[in-house]
XYZ file of C-alpha atoms in Angstrom:
712
model
C 0.166 0.320 -0.182
C 3.018 2.505 0.930
C 4.759 1.569 -2.245
C 1.844 1.969 -4.415
C 0.869 5.669 -2.603
C 4.973 6.431 -3.268
C 4.390 5.801 -7.099
C 1.264 7.868 -7.130
C 3.049 10.733 -5.281
C 6.243 10.506 -7.426
C 4.085 10.739 -10.862
C 4.999 14.118 -12.595
C 1.792 16.677 -12.309
C 0.628 17.620 -15.860
C 1.251 21.167 -17.258
C -1.252 23.885 -18.829
C -0.227 24.254 -22.322
C -0.795 27.540 -23.958
C -0.180 28.017 -27.448
C 0.538 31.295 -29.128
C 1.728 32.278 -32.828
C 5.489 32.970 -32.513
C 8.319 31.326 -30.651
C 9.288 34.891 -29.351
C 6.103 35.565 -27.732
C 6.023 32.081 -26.194
C 9.176 32.553 -24.763
C 8.164 35.693 -23.204
C 5.030 34.371 -21.526
C 6.692 31.256 -20.203
C 8.841 33.358 -18.236
C 5.572 35.012 -16.461
C 3.797 31.860 -15.503
C 6.025 29.300 -13.957
C 6.728 25.515 -14.028
C 2.927 24.776 -13.917
C 2.464 25.908 -17.675
C 4.505 24.754 -20.769
C 4.329 27.740 -23.717
C 4.571 26.467 -27.467
C 4.533 28.210 -30.929
C 2.135 27.205 -33.761
C 4.160 29.492 -36.111
C 0.800 30.919 -37.470
C -1.655 28.584 -39.356
C -1.013 25.011 -39.415
C -4.345 24.427 -41.364
C -5.161 26.328 -44.037
C -6.494 26.029 -48.131
C -3.674 24.521 -50.573
C -2.126 26.568 -52.643
C -2.291 24.458 -55.801
C -5.695 24.720 -56.745
C -8.929 26.517 -55.595
C -10.199 24.317 -52.867
C -13.831 25.689 -52.399
C -16.888 23.055 -53.033
C -18.715 25.849 -55.121
C -21.836 23.332 -55.119
C -22.142 22.965 -51.721
C -22.408 26.325 -49.800
C -18.574 27.599 -50.798
C -16.843 25.420 -48.043
C -13.404 25.766 -47.823
C -11.000 22.140 -48.281
C -8.805 22.644 -45.618
C -5.825 20.804 -45.313
C -2.452 20.600 -43.160
C -0.121 23.086 -44.354
C 2.937 21.593 -46.548
C 5.812 21.284 -44.112
C 3.715 21.542 -40.924
C 2.337 18.111 -40.261
C 5.660 17.518 -37.918
C 4.703 20.550 -35.666
C 1.149 19.827 -35.535
C 1.722 16.306 -34.345
C 4.297 17.732 -31.532
C 1.480 20.132 -30.474
C -1.558 17.334 -30.065
C 1.308 15.039 -28.377
C 1.675 17.772 -26.009
C -2.168 18.554 -25.617
C -2.532 14.720 -25.009
C -0.527 15.110 -21.976
C -1.720 18.277 -20.667
C -3.923 19.337 -18.144
C -6.005 21.773 -19.811
C -4.939 23.589 -23.326
C -5.459 27.508 -23.973
C -5.163 28.858 -27.465
C -3.603 32.098 -27.609
C -3.351 33.204 -31.068
C -3.685 36.709 -31.722
C -6.904 38.685 -30.739
C -8.062 39.095 -34.513
C -9.762 36.958 -36.852
C -6.659 35.156 -38.740
C -5.990 34.944 -34.587
C -9.128 33.011 -33.810
C -9.172 31.078 -37.285
C -5.932 29.683 -35.860
C -7.315 28.864 -32.760
C -10.386 27.070 -34.248
C -8.532 24.798 -36.275
C -6.077 23.954 -33.648
C -8.890 23.053 -31.482
C -10.393 20.591 -34.003
C -7.258 19.222 -34.561
C -6.142 18.440 -31.149
C -10.006 16.896 -30.133
C -9.639 14.289 -33.149
C -6.385 12.862 -30.932
C -7.480 13.805 -27.371
C -11.190 14.478 -26.765
C -11.252 14.615 -23.188
C -8.686 17.489 -22.615
C -10.441 20.812 -21.794
C -9.587 23.423 -24.443
C -10.101 27.144 -24.261
C -9.607 30.497 -25.866
C -7.703 33.370 -24.488
C -6.649 36.834 -25.151
C -4.907 39.711 -24.156
C -4.065 42.889 -25.776
C -0.328 43.087 -24.153
C 2.175 40.775 -23.228
C 2.653 41.477 -19.463
C 2.439 39.114 -16.469
C -0.978 41.093 -15.443
C -2.158 40.515 -18.310
C -1.305 37.183 -19.112
C -2.509 35.997 -15.691
C -6.197 37.561 -16.284
C -6.254 35.606 -19.323
C -5.761 32.443 -17.971
C -8.181 32.931 -15.249
C -10.781 34.002 -17.218
C -11.127 31.580 -20.397
C -13.450 31.837 -23.102
C -14.861 29.948 -25.951
C -13.760 30.310 -29.501
C -15.852 33.207 -31.188
C -17.382 31.561 -34.008
C -18.650 34.569 -35.774
C -15.126 35.888 -36.356
C -14.322 32.468 -37.495
C -16.964 32.760 -40.282
C -15.656 36.322 -41.056
C -12.061 35.211 -41.661
C -13.638 32.245 -43.551
C -15.769 34.629 -45.548
C -12.773 36.827 -46.102
C -10.482 33.703 -47.215
C -13.050 32.158 -49.555
C -13.848 35.441 -51.169
C -10.193 36.233 -51.748
C -9.083 32.706 -53.042
C -12.521 33.161 -55.823
C -11.432 36.334 -56.644
C -7.391 35.488 -57.010
C -7.891 32.048 -58.538
C -9.984 33.130 -61.425
C -8.437 36.682 -62.013
C -4.923 35.380 -61.850
C -5.196 32.442 -64.418
C -6.977 35.292 -66.884
C -3.995 37.033 -66.457
C -1.123 34.194 -67.145
C -3.377 33.510 -70.526
C -3.414 36.931 -71.834
C -0.292 38.803 -70.322
C 2.204 36.736 -68.662
C 2.852 33.568 -66.097
C 3.296 34.134 -62.685
C 0.942 37.324 -62.300
C -1.782 37.790 -59.654
C -4.639 39.949 -59.025
C -6.404 40.367 -56.034
C -9.786 41.783 -54.234
C -7.724 44.325 -52.311
C -4.447 44.588 -53.756
C -5.898 45.698 -56.779
C -7.872 48.328 -56.049
C -4.782 49.617 -54.450
C -2.926 49.405 -57.585
C -6.181 51.170 -59.467
C -5.698 54.150 -56.575
C -1.927 54.298 -57.435
C -2.373 54.380 -61.010
C -5.405 56.837 -61.003
C -2.774 59.304 -58.936
C 0.044 58.980 -61.467
C -2.293 59.639 -64.319
C -3.137 62.731 -62.376
C 0.642 63.631 -61.925
C 1.111 63.176 -65.844
C -1.415 65.133 -66.551
C -1.184 68.462 -64.533
C 0.310 71.287 -66.537
C 2.269 73.631 -63.788
C 1.697 77.029 -63.758
C 4.813 79.687 -63.463
C 4.005 82.485 -60.632
C 6.773 84.522 -58.328
C 7.016 85.604 -54.982
C 8.440 88.480 -53.522
C 10.655 88.074 -50.112
C 12.398 91.142 -48.889
C 15.239 91.304 -46.203
C 14.903 93.601 -43.645
C 17.236 94.585 -40.778
C 16.495 96.173 -36.977
C 20.156 96.857 -35.676
C 22.251 94.166 -36.541
C 19.427 91.448 -36.670
C 18.211 90.747 -39.929
C 15.128 88.667 -41.065
C 12.857 87.896 -44.067
C 9.452 88.818 -44.905
C 6.915 87.745 -47.797
C 5.153 90.161 -49.750
C 1.357 89.754 -49.050
C -0.241 93.212 -50.408
C 0.199 95.386 -53.029
C -1.934 98.652 -53.515
C -4.392 96.905 -50.745
C -4.788 93.640 -52.877
C -3.068 90.622 -52.949
C -0.552 90.375 -55.749
C -0.760 88.221 -58.625
C 2.733 87.763 -60.138
C 2.241 85.404 -62.870
C 5.954 86.045 -64.359
C 9.323 88.125 -63.828
C 7.887 91.298 -65.213
C 5.076 91.672 -62.958
C 7.545 90.686 -59.949
C 10.357 93.348 -61.062
C 8.080 96.227 -61.809
C 6.957 96.308 -58.054
C 10.792 95.744 -57.143
C 11.260 99.105 -59.523
C 8.803 100.743 -57.683
C 9.895 99.878 -54.148
C 13.580 100.538 -54.707
C 14.559 103.307 -52.218
C 11.369 103.493 -50.236
C 11.511 103.412 -46.232
C 10.166 100.424 -44.422
C 8.479 100.617 -41.043
C 6.636 98.474 -38.847
C 2.994 99.420 -39.682
C 1.054 96.732 -37.482
C 1.636 93.905 -34.513
C -1.057 91.476 -33.667
C -0.927 88.688 -31.332
C -2.838 85.434 -31.386
C -3.117 82.969 -28.842
C -3.813 79.093 -29.822
C -4.156 76.273 -27.626
C -3.172 72.987 -29.028
C -4.582 69.676 -28.114
C -2.341 66.618 -27.986
C -3.338 63.643 -30.375
C -4.926 60.385 -29.817
C -2.883 57.147 -28.986
C -1.712 55.550 -32.121
C -3.800 53.058 -34.157
C -1.894 50.995 -36.846
C -2.512 53.188 -39.453
C -1.370 56.227 -37.567
C 1.407 54.859 -36.516
C 2.786 53.436 -39.974
C 2.192 57.055 -41.155
C 3.927 58.544 -38.314
C 7.062 56.012 -38.982
C 6.635 56.523 -42.848
C 7.072 60.534 -41.812
C 9.776 60.834 -39.251
C 11.412 57.907 -39.547
C 11.588 57.101 -43.296
C 10.132 53.126 -42.480
C 8.177 51.267 -44.769
C 5.112 49.806 -44.037
C 6.441 46.369 -43.819
C 9.328 47.328 -41.274
C 6.942 49.469 -39.114
C 4.901 46.166 -38.506
C 8.319 44.111 -38.337
C 9.637 46.230 -35.646
C 6.644 46.468 -33.624
C 6.124 42.953 -33.859
C 9.343 42.665 -31.588
C 8.175 45.083 -29.672
C 5.280 43.443 -28.583
C 6.399 39.876 -28.549
C 9.221 40.783 -25.968
C 12.608 42.371 -25.546
C 15.130 41.453 -22.912
C 15.382 44.024 -20.573
C 18.058 43.154 -18.099
C 17.386 39.992 -16.327
C 13.694 39.610 -17.377
C 11.668 39.409 -20.669
C 9.079 42.370 -21.100
C 6.368 42.890 -24.027
C 7.045 47.001 -24.373
C 3.797 47.796 -26.345
C 0.253 46.588 -26.846
C -1.247 44.731 -29.506
C -0.216 46.625 -33.337
C -2.896 45.732 -35.224
C -5.700 48.048 -33.951
C -8.266 50.909 -35.358
C -9.172 51.837 -31.815
C -7.929 54.776 -29.583
C -9.366 53.338 -26.575
C -7.282 53.059 -23.322
C -7.612 50.729 -20.459
C -8.416 52.152 -16.974
C -4.960 50.718 -15.827
C -3.147 52.011 -18.253
C -4.620 55.472 -17.521
C -3.866 55.152 -14.167
C -0.224 53.926 -15.000
C 0.349 57.204 -17.059
C -1.481 59.872 -14.794
C 0.751 58.656 -12.012
C 4.069 58.809 -14.292
C 2.929 62.219 -15.546
C 2.220 63.419 -12.007
C 5.664 62.855 -10.681
C 7.599 63.979 -13.662
C 5.684 66.859 -14.917
C 2.754 67.819 -12.286
C 1.759 71.063 -13.913
C 0.952 69.437 -17.109
C -1.626 66.554 -15.479
C -5.182 67.235 -16.501
C -7.976 67.076 -13.888
C -9.755 64.281 -15.438
C -8.064 62.006 -18.359
C -8.297 62.609 -22.074
C -10.925 60.614 -23.689
C -10.629 60.042 -27.439
C -13.650 59.259 -29.687
C -13.205 55.896 -31.691
C -14.134 56.266 -34.964
C -16.707 54.836 -36.468
C -15.596 52.508 -38.528
C -13.435 51.033 -35.800
C -14.019 47.358 -34.832
C -12.375 48.563 -31.273
C -11.246 44.953 -30.664
C -7.915 46.405 -29.272
C -6.689 49.278 -26.989
C -4.593 51.992 -28.672
C -1.006 50.939 -29.222
C 0.476 51.975 -26.306
C 3.711 51.251 -24.189
C 2.844 48.686 -21.352
C 4.788 50.334 -18.730
C 5.018 54.370 -18.787
C 7.853 53.833 -16.736
C 9.966 52.334 -19.467
C 11.017 55.477 -20.951
C 12.707 55.525 -24.215
C 15.803 56.994 -21.837
C 15.574 53.905 -19.719
C 15.284 51.430 -22.577
C 18.292 52.550 -25.052
C 20.866 50.346 -24.066
C 18.700 47.373 -24.510
C 16.852 48.157 -27.843
C 18.543 48.576 -31.433
C 18.102 51.782 -33.125
C 15.005 50.765 -35.183
C 13.614 49.417 -32.108
C 14.357 52.307 -29.813
C 13.161 54.881 -32.619
C 9.729 53.434 -32.908
C 9.050 53.051 -29.118
C 10.171 56.593 -28.907
C 7.570 57.393 -30.983
C 4.963 55.111 -29.458
C 5.853 56.104 -25.908
C 5.652 60.110 -26.819
C 2.444 59.734 -28.685
C 0.816 57.598 -25.941
C 2.072 59.839 -22.727
C 1.381 63.368 -24.590
C -2.228 62.305 -24.841
C -2.792 62.333 -21.828
C -1.419 65.602 -20.785
C -2.631 69.041 -20.735
C -2.714 71.280 -24.053
C 0.159 73.379 -24.897
C -0.601 77.007 -25.672
C 1.441 79.000 -28.310
C 1.417 82.710 -29.032
C 1.719 83.899 -32.822
C 2.850 87.655 -32.781
C 2.480 88.610 -36.413
C 4.169 91.656 -38.196
C 3.385 93.932 -41.090
C 6.138 96.043 -42.836
C 4.990 98.801 -44.949
C 7.113 99.625 -47.969
C 5.550 102.330 -50.007
C 2.261 100.544 -51.649
C 3.522 97.361 -50.496
C 2.977 95.353 -47.482
C 5.268 92.461 -46.327
C 4.199 89.899 -43.304
C 6.124 87.566 -41.208
C 5.686 86.070 -37.914
C 7.148 84.494 -34.813
C 5.082 81.615 -32.616
C 6.555 80.763 -29.395
C 5.553 78.099 -26.697
C 3.887 79.897 -23.813
C 3.034 76.757 -21.726
C 4.544 73.386 -22.774
C 1.739 71.288 -21.689
C 2.562 68.013 -23.847
C 5.191 69.377 -25.512
C 7.250 68.690 -22.504
C 7.473 64.920 -23.546
C 7.982 65.545 -27.257
C 11.086 64.809 -28.900
C 11.047 62.948 -32.182
C 6.986 64.024 -32.779
C 7.650 67.789 -32.478
C 7.425 69.079 -35.652
C 9.681 72.023 -37.246
C 6.917 74.297 -37.033
C 6.194 73.827 -33.457
C 9.875 74.519 -32.747
C 9.429 78.554 -34.270
C 11.572 81.120 -35.354
C 13.290 83.840 -33.636
C 12.494 87.520 -34.598
C 14.085 90.769 -33.015
C 12.064 92.883 -30.378
C 9.821 94.886 -32.989
C 7.025 97.788 -32.043
C 4.967 99.553 -34.228
C 6.437 102.622 -35.739
C 9.660 100.920 -35.771
C 11.841 102.099 -39.063
C 13.713 99.099 -40.481
C 16.566 98.713 -43.423
C 15.880 97.247 -46.493
C 18.551 94.526 -47.057
C 17.369 93.704 -50.577
C 14.531 92.514 -52.229
C 14.516 88.914 -53.953
C 12.151 87.519 -56.520
C 11.662 83.842 -56.824
C 10.002 81.757 -59.377
C 7.629 78.910 -58.601
C 5.277 76.557 -60.374
C 2.178 75.093 -59.084
C 2.258 71.711 -57.627
C 0.376 68.824 -58.921
C -1.090 66.042 -56.620
C 1.958 63.936 -55.016
C 2.417 60.253 -55.851
C 1.537 57.918 -53.070
C 3.897 57.291 -50.354
C 3.602 54.538 -47.592
C 2.220 57.182 -45.231
C -0.310 58.464 -47.751
C -1.450 55.281 -49.380
C -2.105 53.615 -45.732
C -3.961 56.986 -45.022
C -5.999 56.750 -48.085
C -6.950 52.948 -47.681
C -8.259 53.770 -44.006
C -10.081 56.537 -45.331
C -11.862 54.619 -47.501
C -12.476 51.592 -45.773
C -10.482 49.338 -47.516
C -8.330 46.431 -45.899
C -7.892 46.225 -41.543
C -5.003 47.082 -39.829
C -3.268 43.582 -40.315
C -3.861 44.065 -44.295
C -2.233 47.570 -44.872
C 1.328 46.652 -45.005
C 1.033 43.278 -47.169
C -1.202 45.312 -49.730
C 1.909 47.365 -50.182
C 4.374 44.715 -50.321
C 2.195 42.337 -52.623
C 2.361 45.135 -55.156
C 6.396 45.674 -54.845
C 7.162 41.745 -54.754
C 4.754 41.432 -58.106
C 6.725 44.479 -59.874
C 3.369 46.053 -60.064
C 4.951 49.289 -58.462
C 8.367 50.923 -57.785
C 9.574 52.962 -55.147
C 11.045 56.142 -56.332
C 12.102 58.318 -53.790
C 10.022 56.722 -51.205
C 7.126 57.721 -53.907
C 4.952 54.451 -55.082
C 5.081 54.524 -58.822
C 3.327 52.242 -60.973
C 5.610 50.353 -63.404
C 4.314 49.387 -66.983
C 3.233 45.883 -66.304
C 1.150 47.465 -63.321
C -0.313 49.581 -65.714
C -1.230 47.341 -68.091
C -2.630 44.593 -65.187
C -4.954 47.834 -63.810
C -6.005 49.123 -67.599
C -7.234 45.338 -67.884
C -8.942 44.959 -64.809
C -10.855 48.670 -64.752
C -11.776 47.903 -68.270
C -13.459 44.540 -67.678
C -14.104 44.381 -63.651
C -14.512 47.861 -62.597
C -17.289 46.715 -60.394
C -15.159 44.030 -58.604
C -11.980 46.273 -58.005
C -14.189 49.524 -57.158
C -13.394 51.630 -54.110
C -17.192 51.569 -52.784
C -17.624 47.659 -53.654
C -14.405 46.812 -51.695
C -15.357 48.604 -49.041
C -18.741 47.252 -48.651
C -17.563 44.216 -48.770
C -15.581 45.307 -45.852
C -18.584 46.261 -43.977
C -20.204 42.947 -44.985
C -17.311 41.219 -43.091
C -17.668 43.376 -40.156
C -21.399 41.916 -40.256
C -20.635 38.638 -40.295
C -18.568 38.799 -37.374
C -21.209 40.585 -35.815
C -23.582 37.801 -36.193
C -25.620 39.932 -38.288
C -25.085 38.307 -41.660
C -24.737 34.638 -43.294
C -21.189 34.057 -44.643
C -22.343 31.762 -47.497
C -25.029 33.749 -48.511
C -22.855 36.838 -49.167
C -20.247 34.822 -51.179
C -23.185 33.134 -53.405
C -24.583 36.644 -54.107
C -21.056 37.839 -55.226
C -20.229 34.881 -57.153
C -22.729 34.045 -59.859
C -22.532 37.392 -61.637
C -18.630 37.514 -61.205
C -17.627 34.028 -62.408
C -19.919 34.620 -65.568
C -18.070 37.785 -65.979
C -14.590 36.095 -65.952
C -15.619 33.363 -68.217
C -17.015 36.197 -70.907
C -13.721 38.197 -70.623
C -11.690 35.064 -71.098
C -13.484 34.407 -74.392
C -13.108 38.055 -75.662
C -10.090 39.635 -74.155
C -7.052 39.715 -76.611
C -3.576 38.484 -75.516
C -1.185 41.058 -74.721
C 1.793 38.551 -74.501
C 4.968 39.633 -75.725
C 3.709 43.289 -75.277
C 6.302 43.818 -72.853
C 9.224 42.795 -74.727
C 11.652 44.855 -76.752
C 14.325 44.366 -78.907
C 17.635 45.936 -78.219
C 20.815 46.782 -79.757
C 22.818 44.446 -77.561
C 24.251 40.992 -79.040
C 24.397 37.411 -77.159
C 27.853 36.798 -76.519
C 27.125 33.130 -76.569
C 25.421 32.901 -80.496
C 25.305 36.330 -81.722
C 21.912 36.945 -81.671
C 19.999 40.013 -80.323
C 19.035 40.285 -76.894
C 15.208 41.132 -76.229
C 14.128 43.203 -72.983
C 11.784 40.953 -71.027
C 10.087 41.209 -67.728
C 11.133 39.034 -64.911
C 10.242 38.631 -61.021
C 12.384 41.641 -60.240
C 11.944 44.049 -63.346
C 13.309 43.980 -66.709
C 16.409 41.977 -67.777
C 18.045 40.826 -70.985
C 17.309 37.473 -72.507
C 18.660 36.041 -76.075
C 16.168 35.968 -79.015
C 17.256 32.197 -79.568
C 15.452 30.719 -76.342
C 15.248 28.169 -75.643
C 18.422 26.724 -77.652
C 20.227 29.632 -76.100
C 19.208 30.484 -72.400
C 21.466 33.258 -71.937
C 20.238 36.293 -70.051
C 21.925 39.265 -68.094
C 20.935 42.292 -66.103
C 20.574 45.484 -68.599
C 23.345 48.004 -68.451
C 22.120 51.308 -66.544
C 25.295 53.113 -66.734
C 29.113 52.552 -67.275
C 31.082 51.931 -64.234
C 32.871 55.270 -63.568
C 36.055 53.743 -61.669
C 39.237 54.749 -63.789
C 40.187 51.560 -65.461
C 37.321 49.582 -65.254
C 35.399 48.453 -68.535
C 32.289 47.119 -66.354
C 28.861 48.133 -66.506
C 26.430 49.325 -63.828
C 23.307 46.761 -63.486
C 20.881 46.331 -60.807
C 21.454 43.884 -58.091
C 19.490 42.238 -55.163
C 20.934 41.099 -51.739
C 19.602 37.341 -51.245
C 16.159 36.298 -50.522
C 13.863 39.603 -50.520
C 16.846 41.975 -50.207
C 16.947 45.953 -51.280
C 17.963 46.506 -54.840
C 21.411 48.017 -55.222
C 23.571 49.036 -58.461
C 26.879 47.445 -58.874
C 29.729 46.709 -61.151
C 29.738 43.594 -63.560
C 33.251 43.333 -62.869
C 32.760 42.546 -59.303
C 34.427 41.100 -57.174
C 37.712 42.897 -59.311
C 35.503 46.193 -59.267
C 33.462 46.762 -56.125
C 32.117 49.750 -57.116
C 28.113 49.851 -55.966
C 25.488 52.544 -55.212
C 22.081 52.566 -53.620
C 21.071 54.975 -56.236
C 20.031 54.185 -59.506
C 21.662 55.642 -62.353
C 19.524 57.640 -64.729
C 20.630 58.195 -68.482
C 22.740 61.211 -68.450
C 26.266 61.840 -67.370
C 27.664 64.969 -65.572
C 29.127 67.467 -67.387
C 31.481 68.253 -65.276
C 32.860 64.885 -64.239
C 31.500 62.499 -66.349
C 30.400 60.185 -64.220
C 26.781 59.238 -64.194
C 23.722 60.944 -62.389
C 21.302 59.598 -60.156
C 17.913 60.794 -58.893
C 18.069 62.205 -55.074
C 15.461 63.670 -52.928
C 15.334 65.491 -49.858
C 12.356 67.589 -48.260
C 13.994 70.864 -49.127
C 14.826 70.276 -52.664
C 12.083 67.785 -53.978
C 13.676 65.526 -56.376
C 16.795 66.343 -58.323
C 19.798 65.228 -60.106
C 23.125 64.490 -58.829
C 26.664 63.148 -59.849
C 27.406 59.928 -58.184
C 30.965 61.135 -57.882
C 31.473 62.246 -54.166
C 34.485 64.836 -55.432
C 31.702 66.438 -57.334
C 29.298 68.451 -55.541
C 27.221 69.617 -58.443
C 23.393 69.378 -58.997
C 22.230 68.923 -62.248
C 18.683 69.498 -61.904
C 18.068 71.276 -65.194
C 20.001 68.531 -66.997
C 17.625 66.761 -69.904
C 17.480 63.266 -69.568
C 17.031 61.534 -73.324
C 14.471 58.644 -73.942
C 15.911 55.189 -73.597
C 14.116 52.391 -74.877
C 16.149 49.905 -72.370
C 14.797 51.615 -69.155
C 11.255 51.477 -67.652
């Protein structure tokens, strides 16, 4: 009897199993829960639609035919075995539609092997000890309405993609793709490009005066002439005014003071975080989400591993009571004068799902200064944006005073202004997020009646600016405004367009390629209603209705599919072929067989291929410029690091010649040194042409670049 009791006592106690999506998250959570828990990662979807076929049973309610993802069977079997030996299984995939679907499929796969083990769903918005323990103590059932919304989205995208893509393969080129949301984003980019190309700039001029009081000089802009706003269409107009003002005295004729209260902005959503990271840090949307994922899943801070921000896929600005208490305590200790009497409450947008809080630091006491030794440069910069935005959102408004000066010179009135912060408020915690305008400029002490010395009158030519091309920030903003996609899809939409070579980045702007325009023209002409902004936004609303238990997913798919497939069949029959339209003959000769080389489009853009294919399979990159290194007869071509590395430009004689640049050569050479020119961009000058030679400081914004059939 004693022996049996000893054996029973020695039997190891079963652990609770928590299944998350990523190993980094698993590592962080396991440290919080102790020895009674085992945390494993599913690495995303283990069960999904196959890639090789459409796998939708159209005749039986559009039911998807799920399979174990290729290469994931071993991991699924391990998780099933772990679950069999567990006391309780908690499915802790992300709290969104995709995460709910992952949990749903895992739940059914585990029940097939071990029906007796209790399985529950847990969700959390942040990876902190308290949040994880609260989730485990409050398990839930899987939300099948959210699963159905994901299923509807998956089936809809599969039906669109797997019917439109083969059409493009047959009519244009193998390997192309079309998608319900990506094609709408491509349409927006192409339409904006058409606006850019069709815009006709108009000339206008401004007149700036330099004025001095004592030794201090400052500038002011011509605002009025003979009581009216001046219309200066050409140099003659502005020179006429300059001639009339020469020798006139200048006097401060009016001073006005305006006070302004500037309210802090709400915490970040996914969209606003991507926009701020693009504008302030130069991050792409993909990079922003990758870095945010690292901060969310956990970073080693000293001896502990900590999730530093809340879930980064959200469209809400709502903040929990615990977080409000934490940030108000910090502000009260560090900036007591800027703590409002009551928390600042921000309105959640009408289209927001509000499933998560806004993006915020998990602990306000983890300031950027405190974490600078634990984070890499990108992590620290993004974390700083998030910390500043959240902390500032719960502080008092800043107050500014703007003093405007009118300077009368004969019949002309020049204006200038200076702004100073009279009460810091939330500005006290801003660093990266403080704009240049908010930093103000300094003017000398001036009063009405002061006489000034006119230092000079400088005319400047301008041209009206057309619509700007989309950037990562502005396309994300537009997608959000139009109700297209969701926080989890903004970055993937842009990535797909770039990966498919439908769009290129040029000076951080998204520019449609020739291929992208052809695809867009085909889709707009033949499927205008499917890739319509309003249709896509309406479909997003229907997916929300499914999630909110207000719609049947299969009925929504059925109503869409019948007219769609009829349209596809009709286009497949009547649309002519575009194959070979992108191929162009060149003057290059194949060094292997002597035939001409053709310019063709591949996965990463255009390349040269022998016209003797398939007998001759010689291919090479398109030469963009001669290598500028003295004594080198190589050509500069596009290169790319292994995998999905960033494009750069190097010499064909590598490794003998190691010349490389990250700026794409344009079809022009520097008249000063003979090296090739590249297109550069900065906020001050916009796009301009510059010599690649580091010892040549010339700018060539006026150089005419001839057409080159080799380049797109």
